[in-house]
Coordinates of C-alpha atoms in Angstrom, one line a residue:
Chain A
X1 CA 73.6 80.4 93.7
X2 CA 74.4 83.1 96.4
X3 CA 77.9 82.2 97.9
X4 CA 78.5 82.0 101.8
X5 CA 80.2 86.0 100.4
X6 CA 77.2 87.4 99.2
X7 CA 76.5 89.6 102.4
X8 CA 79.9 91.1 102.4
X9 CA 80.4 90.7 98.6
X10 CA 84.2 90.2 99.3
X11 CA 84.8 89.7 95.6
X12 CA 83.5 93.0 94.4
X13 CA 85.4 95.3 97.4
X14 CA 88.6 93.9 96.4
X15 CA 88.2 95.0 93.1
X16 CA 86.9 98.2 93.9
X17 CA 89.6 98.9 96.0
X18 CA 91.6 97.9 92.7
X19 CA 90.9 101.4 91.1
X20 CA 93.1 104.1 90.4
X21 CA 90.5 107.7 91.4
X22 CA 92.6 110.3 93.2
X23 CA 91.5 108.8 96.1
X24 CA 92.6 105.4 95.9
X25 CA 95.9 107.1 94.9
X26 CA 96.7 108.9 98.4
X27 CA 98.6 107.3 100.6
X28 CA 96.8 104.8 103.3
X29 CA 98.1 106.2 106.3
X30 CA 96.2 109.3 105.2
X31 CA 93.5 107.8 104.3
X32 CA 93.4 105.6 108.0
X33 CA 93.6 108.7 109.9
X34 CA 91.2 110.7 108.4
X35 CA 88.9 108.1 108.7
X36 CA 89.5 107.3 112.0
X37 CA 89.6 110.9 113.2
X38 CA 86.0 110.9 111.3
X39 CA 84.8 108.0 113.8
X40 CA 85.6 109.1 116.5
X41 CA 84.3 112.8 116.0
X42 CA 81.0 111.7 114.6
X43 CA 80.9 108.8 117.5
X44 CA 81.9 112.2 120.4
X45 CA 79.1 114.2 119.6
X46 CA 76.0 113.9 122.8
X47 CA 73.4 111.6 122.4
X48 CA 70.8 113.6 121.5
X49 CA 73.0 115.0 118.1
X50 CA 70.6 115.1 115.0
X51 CA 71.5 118.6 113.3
X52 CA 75.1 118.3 114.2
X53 CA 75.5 114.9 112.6
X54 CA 74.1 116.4 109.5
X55 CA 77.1 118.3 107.9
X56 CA 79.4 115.2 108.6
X57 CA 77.6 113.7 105.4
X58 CA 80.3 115.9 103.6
X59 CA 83.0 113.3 104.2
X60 CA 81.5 110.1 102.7
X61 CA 79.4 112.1 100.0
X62 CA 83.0 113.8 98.5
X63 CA 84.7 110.8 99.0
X64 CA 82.2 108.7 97.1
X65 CA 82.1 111.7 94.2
X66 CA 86.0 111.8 93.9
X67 CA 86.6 107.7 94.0
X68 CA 83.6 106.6 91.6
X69 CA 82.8 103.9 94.3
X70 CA 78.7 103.2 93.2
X71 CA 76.6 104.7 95.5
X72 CA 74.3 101.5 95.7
X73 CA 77.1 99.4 96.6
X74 CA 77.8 101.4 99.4
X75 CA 74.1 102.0 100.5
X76 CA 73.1 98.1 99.9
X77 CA 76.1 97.4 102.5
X78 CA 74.7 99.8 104.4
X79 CA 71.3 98.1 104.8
X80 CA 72.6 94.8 105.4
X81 CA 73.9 96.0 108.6
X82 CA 71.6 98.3 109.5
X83 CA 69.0 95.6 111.9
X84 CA 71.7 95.5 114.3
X85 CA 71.5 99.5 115.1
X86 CA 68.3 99.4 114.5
X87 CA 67.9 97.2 117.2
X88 CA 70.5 99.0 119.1
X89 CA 68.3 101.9 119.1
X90 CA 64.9 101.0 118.9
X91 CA 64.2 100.6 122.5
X92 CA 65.2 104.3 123.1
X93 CA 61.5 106.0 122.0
X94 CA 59.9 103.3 124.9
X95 CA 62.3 104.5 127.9
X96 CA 63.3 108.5 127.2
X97 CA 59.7 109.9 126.8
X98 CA 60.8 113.4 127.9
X99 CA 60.3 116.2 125.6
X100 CA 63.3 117.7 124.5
X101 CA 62.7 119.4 120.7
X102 CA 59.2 121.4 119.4
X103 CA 58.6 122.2 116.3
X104 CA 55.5 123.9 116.0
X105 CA 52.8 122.4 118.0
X106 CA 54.9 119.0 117.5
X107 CA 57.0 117.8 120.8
X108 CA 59.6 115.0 119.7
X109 CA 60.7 113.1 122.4
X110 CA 64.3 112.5 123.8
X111 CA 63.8 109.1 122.9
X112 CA 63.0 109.2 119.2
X113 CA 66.1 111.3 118.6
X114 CA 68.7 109.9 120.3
X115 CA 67.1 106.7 118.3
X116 CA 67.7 108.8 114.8
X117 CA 71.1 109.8 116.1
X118 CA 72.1 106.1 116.7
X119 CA 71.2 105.5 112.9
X120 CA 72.4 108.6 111.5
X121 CA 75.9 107.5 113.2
X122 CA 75.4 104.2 111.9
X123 CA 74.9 105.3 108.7
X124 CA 78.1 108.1 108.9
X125 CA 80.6 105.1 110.4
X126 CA 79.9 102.3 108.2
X127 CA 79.5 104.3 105.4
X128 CA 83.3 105.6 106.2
X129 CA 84.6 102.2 106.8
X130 CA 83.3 101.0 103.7
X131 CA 84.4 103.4 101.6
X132 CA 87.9 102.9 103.7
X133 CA 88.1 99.8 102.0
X134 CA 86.5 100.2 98.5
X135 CA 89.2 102.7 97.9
X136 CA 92.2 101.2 99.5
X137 CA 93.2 97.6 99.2
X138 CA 93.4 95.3 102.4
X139 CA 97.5 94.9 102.0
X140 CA 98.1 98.4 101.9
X141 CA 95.9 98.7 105.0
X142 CA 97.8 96.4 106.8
X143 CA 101.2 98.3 105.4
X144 CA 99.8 101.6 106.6
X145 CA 98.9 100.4 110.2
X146 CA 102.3 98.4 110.4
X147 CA 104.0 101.9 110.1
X148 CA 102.0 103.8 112.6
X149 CA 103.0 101.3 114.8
X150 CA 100.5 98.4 115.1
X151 CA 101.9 95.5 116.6
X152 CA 103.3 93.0 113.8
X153 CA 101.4 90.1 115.0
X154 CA 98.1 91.9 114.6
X155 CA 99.1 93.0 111.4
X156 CA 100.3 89.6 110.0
X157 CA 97.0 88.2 110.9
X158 CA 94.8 91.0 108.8
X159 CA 97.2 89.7 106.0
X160 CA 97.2 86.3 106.2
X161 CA 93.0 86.1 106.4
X162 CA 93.2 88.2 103.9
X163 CA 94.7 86.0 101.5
X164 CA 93.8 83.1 102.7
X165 CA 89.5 84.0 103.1
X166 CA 89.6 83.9 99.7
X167 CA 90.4 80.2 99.1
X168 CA 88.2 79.5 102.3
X169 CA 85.3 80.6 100.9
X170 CA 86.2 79.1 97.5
X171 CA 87.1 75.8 99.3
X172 CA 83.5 75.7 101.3
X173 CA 81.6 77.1 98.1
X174 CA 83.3 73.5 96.6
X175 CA 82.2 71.3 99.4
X176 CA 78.3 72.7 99.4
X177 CA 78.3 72.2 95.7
X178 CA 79.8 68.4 96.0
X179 CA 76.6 67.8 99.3
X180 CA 74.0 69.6 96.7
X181 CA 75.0 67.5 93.8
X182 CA 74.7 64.2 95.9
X183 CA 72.0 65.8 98.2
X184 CA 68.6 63.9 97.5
X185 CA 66.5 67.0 98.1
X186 CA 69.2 69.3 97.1
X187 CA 68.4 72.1 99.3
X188 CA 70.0 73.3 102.8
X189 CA 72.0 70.5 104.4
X190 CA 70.7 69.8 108.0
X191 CA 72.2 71.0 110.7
X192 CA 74.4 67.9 111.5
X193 CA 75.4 67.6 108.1
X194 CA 76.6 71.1 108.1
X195 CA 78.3 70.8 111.3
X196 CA 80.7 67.8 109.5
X197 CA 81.1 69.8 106.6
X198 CA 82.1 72.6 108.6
X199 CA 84.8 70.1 110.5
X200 CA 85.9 69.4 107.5
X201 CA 86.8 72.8 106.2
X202 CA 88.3 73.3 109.6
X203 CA 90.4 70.2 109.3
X204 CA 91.6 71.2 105.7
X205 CA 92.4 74.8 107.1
X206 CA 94.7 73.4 110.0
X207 CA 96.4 71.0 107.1
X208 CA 96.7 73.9 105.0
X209 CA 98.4 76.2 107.4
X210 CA 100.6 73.6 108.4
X211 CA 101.9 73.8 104.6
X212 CA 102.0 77.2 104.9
X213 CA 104.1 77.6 107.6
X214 CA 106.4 74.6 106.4
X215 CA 106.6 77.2 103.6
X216 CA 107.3 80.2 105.3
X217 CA 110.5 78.3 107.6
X218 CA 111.8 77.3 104.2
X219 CA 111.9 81.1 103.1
X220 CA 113.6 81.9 106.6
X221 CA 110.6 83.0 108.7
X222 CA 111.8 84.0 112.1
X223 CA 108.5 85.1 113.7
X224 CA 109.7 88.5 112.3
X225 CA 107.5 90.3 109.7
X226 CA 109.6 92.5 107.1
X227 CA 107.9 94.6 105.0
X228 CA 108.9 96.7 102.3
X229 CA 108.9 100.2 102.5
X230 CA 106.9 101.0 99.3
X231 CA 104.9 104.0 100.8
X232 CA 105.1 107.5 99.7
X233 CA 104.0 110.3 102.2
X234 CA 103.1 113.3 99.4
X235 CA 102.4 116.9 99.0
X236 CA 98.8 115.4 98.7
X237 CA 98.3 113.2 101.2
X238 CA 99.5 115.9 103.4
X239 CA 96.5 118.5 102.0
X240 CA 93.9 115.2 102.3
X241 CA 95.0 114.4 106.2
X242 CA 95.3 118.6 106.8
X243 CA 92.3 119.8 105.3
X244 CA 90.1 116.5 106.7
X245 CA 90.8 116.6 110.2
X246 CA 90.5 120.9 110.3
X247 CA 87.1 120.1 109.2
X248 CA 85.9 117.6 111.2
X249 CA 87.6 119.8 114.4
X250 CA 85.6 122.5 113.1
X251 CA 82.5 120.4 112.8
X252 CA 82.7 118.6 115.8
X253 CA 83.6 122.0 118.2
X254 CA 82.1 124.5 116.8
X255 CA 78.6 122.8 115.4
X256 CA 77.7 124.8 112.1
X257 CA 74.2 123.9 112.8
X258 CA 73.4 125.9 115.7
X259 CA 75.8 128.6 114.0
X260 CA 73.3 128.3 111.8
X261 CA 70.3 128.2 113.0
X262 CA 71.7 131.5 115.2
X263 CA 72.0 133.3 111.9
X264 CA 68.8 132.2 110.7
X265 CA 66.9 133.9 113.6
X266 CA 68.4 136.7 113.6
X267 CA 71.0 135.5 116.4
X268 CA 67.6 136.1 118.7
X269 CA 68.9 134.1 122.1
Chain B
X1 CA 132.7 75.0 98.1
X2 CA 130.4 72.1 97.5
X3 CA 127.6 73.8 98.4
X4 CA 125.5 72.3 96.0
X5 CA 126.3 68.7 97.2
X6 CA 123.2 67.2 98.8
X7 CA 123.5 63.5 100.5
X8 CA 121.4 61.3 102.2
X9 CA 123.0 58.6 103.8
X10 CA 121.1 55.4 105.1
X11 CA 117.8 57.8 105.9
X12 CA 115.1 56.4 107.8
X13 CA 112.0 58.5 109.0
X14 CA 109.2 57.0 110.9
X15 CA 105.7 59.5 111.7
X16 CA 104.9 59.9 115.2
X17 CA 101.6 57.9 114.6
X18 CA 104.1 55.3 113.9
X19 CA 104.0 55.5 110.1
X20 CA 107.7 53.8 108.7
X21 CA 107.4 56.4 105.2
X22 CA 111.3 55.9 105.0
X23 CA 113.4 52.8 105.5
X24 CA 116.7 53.6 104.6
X25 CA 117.3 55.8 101.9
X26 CA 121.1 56.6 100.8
X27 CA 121.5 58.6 97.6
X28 CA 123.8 61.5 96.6
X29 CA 123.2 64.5 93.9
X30 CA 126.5 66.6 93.2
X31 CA 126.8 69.9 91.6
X32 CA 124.5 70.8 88.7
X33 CA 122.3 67.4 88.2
X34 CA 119.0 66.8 87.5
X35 CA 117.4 64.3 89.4
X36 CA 113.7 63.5 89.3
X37 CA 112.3 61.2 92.5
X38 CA 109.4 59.3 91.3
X39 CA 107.3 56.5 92.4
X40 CA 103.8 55.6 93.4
X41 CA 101.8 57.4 96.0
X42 CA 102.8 56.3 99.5
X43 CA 106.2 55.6 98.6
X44 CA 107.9 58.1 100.3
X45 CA 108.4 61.0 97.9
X46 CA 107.1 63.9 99.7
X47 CA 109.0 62.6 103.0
X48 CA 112.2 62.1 101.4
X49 CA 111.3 66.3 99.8
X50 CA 110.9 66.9 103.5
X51 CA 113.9 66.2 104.7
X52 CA 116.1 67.7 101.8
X53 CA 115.1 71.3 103.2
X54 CA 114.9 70.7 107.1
X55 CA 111.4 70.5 107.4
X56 CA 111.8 66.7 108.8
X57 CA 114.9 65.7 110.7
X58 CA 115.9 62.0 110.0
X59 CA 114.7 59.9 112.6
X60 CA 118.2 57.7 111.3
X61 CA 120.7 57.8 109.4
X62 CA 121.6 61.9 108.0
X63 CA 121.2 64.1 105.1
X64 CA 124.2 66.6 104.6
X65 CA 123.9 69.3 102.7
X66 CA 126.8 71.1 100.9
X67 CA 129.3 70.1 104.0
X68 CA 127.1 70.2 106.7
X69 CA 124.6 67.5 108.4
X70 CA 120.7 68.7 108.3
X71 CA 120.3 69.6 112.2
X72 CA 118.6 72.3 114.4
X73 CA 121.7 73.9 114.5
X74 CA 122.5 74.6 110.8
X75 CA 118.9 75.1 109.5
X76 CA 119.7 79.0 108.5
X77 CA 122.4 77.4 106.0
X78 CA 120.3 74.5 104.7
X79 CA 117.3 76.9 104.2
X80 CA 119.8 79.4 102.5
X81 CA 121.3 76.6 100.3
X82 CA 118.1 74.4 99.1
X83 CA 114.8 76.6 97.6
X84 CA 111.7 74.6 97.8
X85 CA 109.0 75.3 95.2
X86 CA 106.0 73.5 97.1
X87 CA 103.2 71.8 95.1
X88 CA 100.5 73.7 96.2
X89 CA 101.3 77.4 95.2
X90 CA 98.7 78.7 97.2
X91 CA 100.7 77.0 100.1
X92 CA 103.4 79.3 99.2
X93 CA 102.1 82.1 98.0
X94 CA 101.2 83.9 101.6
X95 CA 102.2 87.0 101.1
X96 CA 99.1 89.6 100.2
X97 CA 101.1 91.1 97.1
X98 CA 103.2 89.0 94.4
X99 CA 105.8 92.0 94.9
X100 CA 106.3 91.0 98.9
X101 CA 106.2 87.6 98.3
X102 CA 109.0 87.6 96.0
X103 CA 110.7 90.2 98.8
X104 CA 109.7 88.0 101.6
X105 CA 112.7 85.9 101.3
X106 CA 115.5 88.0 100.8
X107 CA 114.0 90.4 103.3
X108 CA 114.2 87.5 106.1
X109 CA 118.1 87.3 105.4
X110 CA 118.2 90.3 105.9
X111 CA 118.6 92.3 102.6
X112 CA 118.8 96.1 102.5
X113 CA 115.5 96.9 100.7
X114 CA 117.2 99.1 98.2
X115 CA 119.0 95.5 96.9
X116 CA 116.0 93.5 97.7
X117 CA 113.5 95.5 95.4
X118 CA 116.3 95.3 92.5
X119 CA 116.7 91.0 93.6
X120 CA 112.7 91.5 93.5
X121 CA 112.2 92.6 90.1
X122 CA 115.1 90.8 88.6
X123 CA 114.0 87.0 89.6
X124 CA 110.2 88.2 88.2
X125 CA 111.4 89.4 85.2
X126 CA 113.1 86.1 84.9
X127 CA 110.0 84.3 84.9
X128 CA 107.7 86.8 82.5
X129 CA 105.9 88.1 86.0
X130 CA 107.0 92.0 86.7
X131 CA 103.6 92.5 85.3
X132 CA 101.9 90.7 88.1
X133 CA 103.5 92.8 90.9
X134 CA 100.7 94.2 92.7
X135 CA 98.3 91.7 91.8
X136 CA 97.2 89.5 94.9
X137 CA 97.7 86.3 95.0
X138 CA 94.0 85.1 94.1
X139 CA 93.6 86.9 91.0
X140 CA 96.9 84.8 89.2
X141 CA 96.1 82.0 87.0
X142 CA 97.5 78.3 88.0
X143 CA 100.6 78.6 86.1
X144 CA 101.2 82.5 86.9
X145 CA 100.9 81.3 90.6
X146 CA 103.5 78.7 89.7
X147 CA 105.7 80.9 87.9
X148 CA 105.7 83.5 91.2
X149 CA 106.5 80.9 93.4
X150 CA 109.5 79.6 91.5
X151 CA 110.3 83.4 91.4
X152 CA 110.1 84.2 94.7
X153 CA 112.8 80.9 95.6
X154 CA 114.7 82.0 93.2
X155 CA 114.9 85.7 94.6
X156 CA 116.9 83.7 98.3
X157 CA 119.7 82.8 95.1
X158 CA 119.3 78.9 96.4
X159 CA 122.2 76.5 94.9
X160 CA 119.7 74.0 95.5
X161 CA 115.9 73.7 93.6
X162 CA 113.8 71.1 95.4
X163 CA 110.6 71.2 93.4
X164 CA 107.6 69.1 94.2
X165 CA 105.5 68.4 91.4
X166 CA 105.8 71.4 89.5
X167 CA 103.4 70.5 86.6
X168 CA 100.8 69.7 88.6
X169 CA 97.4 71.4 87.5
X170 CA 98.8 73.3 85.1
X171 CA 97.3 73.3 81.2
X172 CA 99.4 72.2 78.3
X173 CA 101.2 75.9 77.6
X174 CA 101.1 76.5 81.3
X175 CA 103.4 73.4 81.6
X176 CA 105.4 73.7 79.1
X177 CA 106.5 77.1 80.1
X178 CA 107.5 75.8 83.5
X179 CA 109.5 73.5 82.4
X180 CA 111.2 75.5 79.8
X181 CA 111.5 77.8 82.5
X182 CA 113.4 75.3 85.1
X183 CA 115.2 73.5 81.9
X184 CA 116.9 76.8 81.5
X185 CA 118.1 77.4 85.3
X186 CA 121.6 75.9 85.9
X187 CA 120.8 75.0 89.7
X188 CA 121.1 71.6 91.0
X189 CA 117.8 70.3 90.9
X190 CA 115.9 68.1 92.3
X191 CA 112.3 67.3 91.2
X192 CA 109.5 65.1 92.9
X193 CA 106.9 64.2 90.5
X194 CA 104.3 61.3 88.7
X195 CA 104.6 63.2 85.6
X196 CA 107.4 61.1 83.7
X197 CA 107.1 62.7 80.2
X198 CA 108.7 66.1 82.2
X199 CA 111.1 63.8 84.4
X200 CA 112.7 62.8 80.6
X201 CA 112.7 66.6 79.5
X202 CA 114.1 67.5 82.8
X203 CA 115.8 65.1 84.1
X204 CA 119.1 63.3 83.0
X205 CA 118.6 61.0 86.1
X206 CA 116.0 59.6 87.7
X207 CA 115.5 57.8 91.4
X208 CA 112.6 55.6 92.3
X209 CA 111.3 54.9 95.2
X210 CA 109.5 51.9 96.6
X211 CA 107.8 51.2 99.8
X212 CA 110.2 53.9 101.3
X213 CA 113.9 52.5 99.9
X214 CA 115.9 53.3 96.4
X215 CA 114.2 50.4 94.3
X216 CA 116.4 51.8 91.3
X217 CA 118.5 55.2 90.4
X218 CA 120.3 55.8 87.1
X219 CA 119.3 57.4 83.4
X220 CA 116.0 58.4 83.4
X221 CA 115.8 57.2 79.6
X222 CA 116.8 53.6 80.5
X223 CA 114.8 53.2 84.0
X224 CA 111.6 55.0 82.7
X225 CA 111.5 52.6 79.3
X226 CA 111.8 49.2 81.8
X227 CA 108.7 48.1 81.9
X228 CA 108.9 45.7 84.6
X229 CA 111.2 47.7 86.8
X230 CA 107.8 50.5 86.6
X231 CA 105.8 47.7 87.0
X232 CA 107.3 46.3 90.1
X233 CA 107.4 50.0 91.4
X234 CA 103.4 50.3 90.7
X235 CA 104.6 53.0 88.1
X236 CA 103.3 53.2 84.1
X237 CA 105.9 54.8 81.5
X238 CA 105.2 58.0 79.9
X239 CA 103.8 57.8 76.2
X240 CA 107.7 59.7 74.9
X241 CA 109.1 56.2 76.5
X242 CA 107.0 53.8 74.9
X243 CA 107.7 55.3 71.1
X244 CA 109.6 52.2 70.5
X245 CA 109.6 49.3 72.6
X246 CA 112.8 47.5 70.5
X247 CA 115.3 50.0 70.8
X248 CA 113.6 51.5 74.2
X249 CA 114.7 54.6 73.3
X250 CA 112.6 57.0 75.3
X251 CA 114.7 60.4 73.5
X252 CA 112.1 62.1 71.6
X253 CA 113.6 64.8 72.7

C-alpha cells in the first residue's frame, strides 16, 4: 500500500538527513544561508535567463557529490512537483511570440524561453530545498532559524508538526486500514466516508494536543521557548557560507556565460 | 520541609458537561510512599492524577501539596514539586530531540545551560538513554519512549512522581525495566494503574477508587487478595495474588 507519505516520502528525508557526509556536518545556519542566498540569486536573474541559469547547476550538483544524497531521490521529488511549473509556464510560448534568440536559421521565441527559464528555476530551487533537507535534519533547522532571529512562535510550530506529522500520518494510515478491512469493496472510501474519517483524525488531533499541552504546563511551559545552545559556528562553516555566496555574487553579477560566449567569438561585439 | 507531603482533603470535581468524576475524595501520602490508585475505568483515576499536579483545580474541597493548597497562585511550586510521567509518551515527548526534551524542563526554570546539559545527561544516563540523545522522538521503541519521559521528569528533580499507567504497552522486558527502574527511585510516588501485578511490586499501599470516592486504602497485599472488596470495585486480582487463596498471601515477591 502507498501511504498518504508516499509523495513526499517523509520517512526516507528524515533519515537521509540522519547522515553524517561533510555536509550534513556544517553547521545549519550555514547551510540556510547559502541556500537561501542561492534562491534568491537564481530567482533575480530576468525572465528570459537560459545560459545564465546554467552554471548555477554547480551548487546542487557538488552538494549532491559531497553528501551521498541518491540522485534519483532527489530528481523523483523533483518530478512530482514539476506539473505545477509546468503549468506555471506553459502558457508563456501562446502570448510572447516575439523573436528574441537565432541560432542559425532557427528563431526561438521569447515565449518558449522564458517557459524553459521557469523550469530551469524550478528545477535549481526545489532541487536546493530538497537537498536543504536531506542533509540537515528538521530540528536543527528550526535551531538555526531560531538563532538568526525567527520569531519563536513560528519556530515552535516547524517543531511541533514536525514531531507530531509523524504520528498523524501513522494514526490516519491506521484508520484507512481499519475502513479497508471492514470495507465491502475494499477500495477508496467515498467521499462522505472520508470526510468522517477525516473528522475523526481531526477530533483525535485536538484531544491529543490537549494532552500535550497538559504536558508541557506540567514541565513549566510559559509560552517561552528555550532552546539549548548546541550549535557550533566553525572554521568550516565559515569557508562553506564564504566561498558559496562569492560564487553565486559572481554568477549572478557578472554572468560567466556571456563572459563566455565573448571569449568564444573572439570578444567580436 | 514537607515538601513531599501531598493531601487531598474532601475533593470533589465535577466536568463542565456536568460529569460528577469525583465525589469527595480525602486521602493523604507523606514522605517516601508508594501508593498505587487503582480501580475500574470511569472511576475517577485519571481525574484524581489531574488534580495532584494542577492540571484540574478542585471544584470542592482542596489538595495541598507539600504546605501549600493547589491554586492559580502557587502552580510554579506544585509543578516544581510533583513530576508527572503521562501515559501516552508520545503526549509527552514534544520536543523534536530526546536531548531537548529532557532539557526542556530544567530550561523552563530557568537553568544555566551549562548545568542543564550536565542535569541532561545525568537523569538519561540514569535510565540507560544517553545513547538515544539525538534520536527524535519517533524512531524510540515503546519502552525507550517511556524510559525518556521518566527521564526528562526526573531532570525538574520533582519530590513528587505521579505516574499514570506506566506499564502500559510495553513488552515483558520493556516492563520489567520500568519498574525496576521506578522501584529503585526514592521519590514519593504515586502510581495510577489496572496493572495490579506492578501495584504489588511497587507499591506498599494501595487506594481504590469507586464511582469517584475511596472505596478502600491500606496494604496493597491485603486489599488486592480480597476478592469481594475487587469484586464490589469491578476490579479482578492479579495472578501473584491469587497464589494461595488460604493464607491470601499475595508476596511472591
Amino acid at each position: 500500500m502507498n501511504g498518504p507519505h508516499a509523495a513526499f516520502d517523509l520517512g526516507t528525508l528524515d533519515r537521509l538527513s540522519q547522515g553524517t557526509s561533510p555536509i550534513h556536518q556544517l553547521d545549519p545556519r550555514a547551510k540556510l544561508l547559502v541556500t537561501l542566498a542561492f534562491v534568491v540569486a537564481v530567482v533575480s536573474l530576468d525572465k528570459y535567463a537560459v545560459a545564465d541559469l546554467l552554471p548555477f547547476f554547480l551548487f546542487p550538483v557538488l552538494i549532491l557529490a559531497r553528501s551521498g544524497v541518491p540522485f534519483r531521490f532527489v530528481a523523483r521529488k523533483v518530478a512530482v512537483v514539476a506539473p505545477f511549473a509546468i503549468l506555471v509556464g506553459v502558457f508563456n510560448p501562446l502570448f510572447d511570440q516575439a523573436i528574441v534568440l537565432r541560432i542559425g536559421e532557427f528563431g526561438v521565441t521569447g515565449g518558449w524561453l522564458s517557459f524553459a527559464s521557469i523550469l530551469l528555476r524550478f528545477a535549481l530551487t526545489i532541487g536546493a530545498l530538497l537537498l536543504l533537507v536531506a542533509t540537515t535534519s528538521v530540528p536543527a533547522l528550526g535551531r538555526a532559524a531560531e538563532r538568526l532571529g525567527a520569531p519563536s512562535v513560528f519556530v515552535m510550530q516547524i517543531l511541533g508538526l514536525y514531531r507530531y506529522l509523524f504520528l498523524l500520518v501513522g494514526e490516519s494510515q491506521r484508520t484507512l486500514r481499519a475502513y479497508r478491512l471492514r470495507a465491502a469493496d475494499g477500495g477508496r472510501p467515498a467521499w462522505r466516508i472520508f470526510a468522517q474519517i477525516l473528522g475523526q483524525l481531526l477530533l483525535r488531533a485536538v484531544a491529543r494536543a490537549r494532552r500535550v499541552h497538559e504536558a508541557m504546563l506540567c514541565r513549566g511551559f510559559d509560552g517561552e521557548l528555550r532552546l539549548m545552545g548546541t550549535l557550533r559556528f566553525a572554521g568550516r562553516d565559515w569557508t562553506f557560507l564564504a566561498l558559496w555566496l562569492a560564487a553565486f555574487i559572481a554568477l549572478r553579477f557578472l554572468r560567466p556565460a556571456e563572459m563566455l560566449g565573448a571569449l568564444v567569438t573572439g570578444g567580436a561585439q | 520541609m514537607s515538601h513531599h507531603r501531598i493531601a487531598l482533603e474532601a475533593v470533589g470535581f465535577t466536568y463542565p458537561d456536568g460529569t460528577a468524576a469525583l465525589a469527595d475524595v480525602s486521602l493523604e501520602v507523606t514522605h517516601g510512599e508508594s501508593v498505587a490508585i487503582v480501580g475500574a475505568n470511569g472511576a475517577g483515576k485519571s481525574t484524581l492524577l489531574l488534580h495532584l499536579n494542577g492540571v484540574l483545580l478542585a471544584t470542592r474541597g482542596r489538595v495541598v501539596v507539600g504546605d501549600l493548597p493547589v491554586t492559580k497562585d502557587t502552580l510554579p511550586h506544585v509543578r516544581r514539586t510533583v513530576g508527572t510521567v503521562f501515559q501516552d509518551p508520545d503526549d509527552q515527548l514534544f520536543m523534536p530531540t530526546v536531548f531537548d526534551d529532557v532539557a526542556f524542563g530544567p530550561l523552563n526554570l530557568g537553568m544555566p545551560e551549562a548545568e542543564c546539559r550536565d542535569r541532561v545527561q545525568a537523569c538519561l544516563e540514569q535510565v540507560g538513554a544517553w545513547h538515544l540523545r539525538n534520536r527524535p522522538p519517533h524512531r524510540l521503541s515503546g519502552g525507550e519512549k517511556r524510559r525518556v519521559a521518566i527521564a526528562a521528569v526526573l531532570a525538574m528533580s520533582p519530590d513528587i512522581l505521579l505516574l499514570d499507567e506506566p506499564s502500559t504497552g510495553l513488552d515483558p522486558r520493556g516492563r520489567r525495566q520500568v519498574i525496576e527502574l521506578l522501584r529503585g527511585f526514592t521519590h514519593t510516588k504515586i502510581v495510577v494503574t489496572h496493572d495490579l501485578d506492578l501495584v504489588l511490586r511497587l507499591c506498599p499501599r494501595t487506594v481504590i477508587l469507586s464511582e469517584g470516592r475511596v472505596a478502600a486504602d491500606g496494604p496493597s497485599k491485603r486489599l488486592l487478595a480480597d476478592a469481594a472488596l475487587l469484586e464490589r470495585c469491578g476490579l479482578e486480582g492479579p495472578p501473584e495474588a491469587l497464589v494461595c487463596p488460604r493464607c491470601g498471601d499475595g508476596s511472591r515477591l
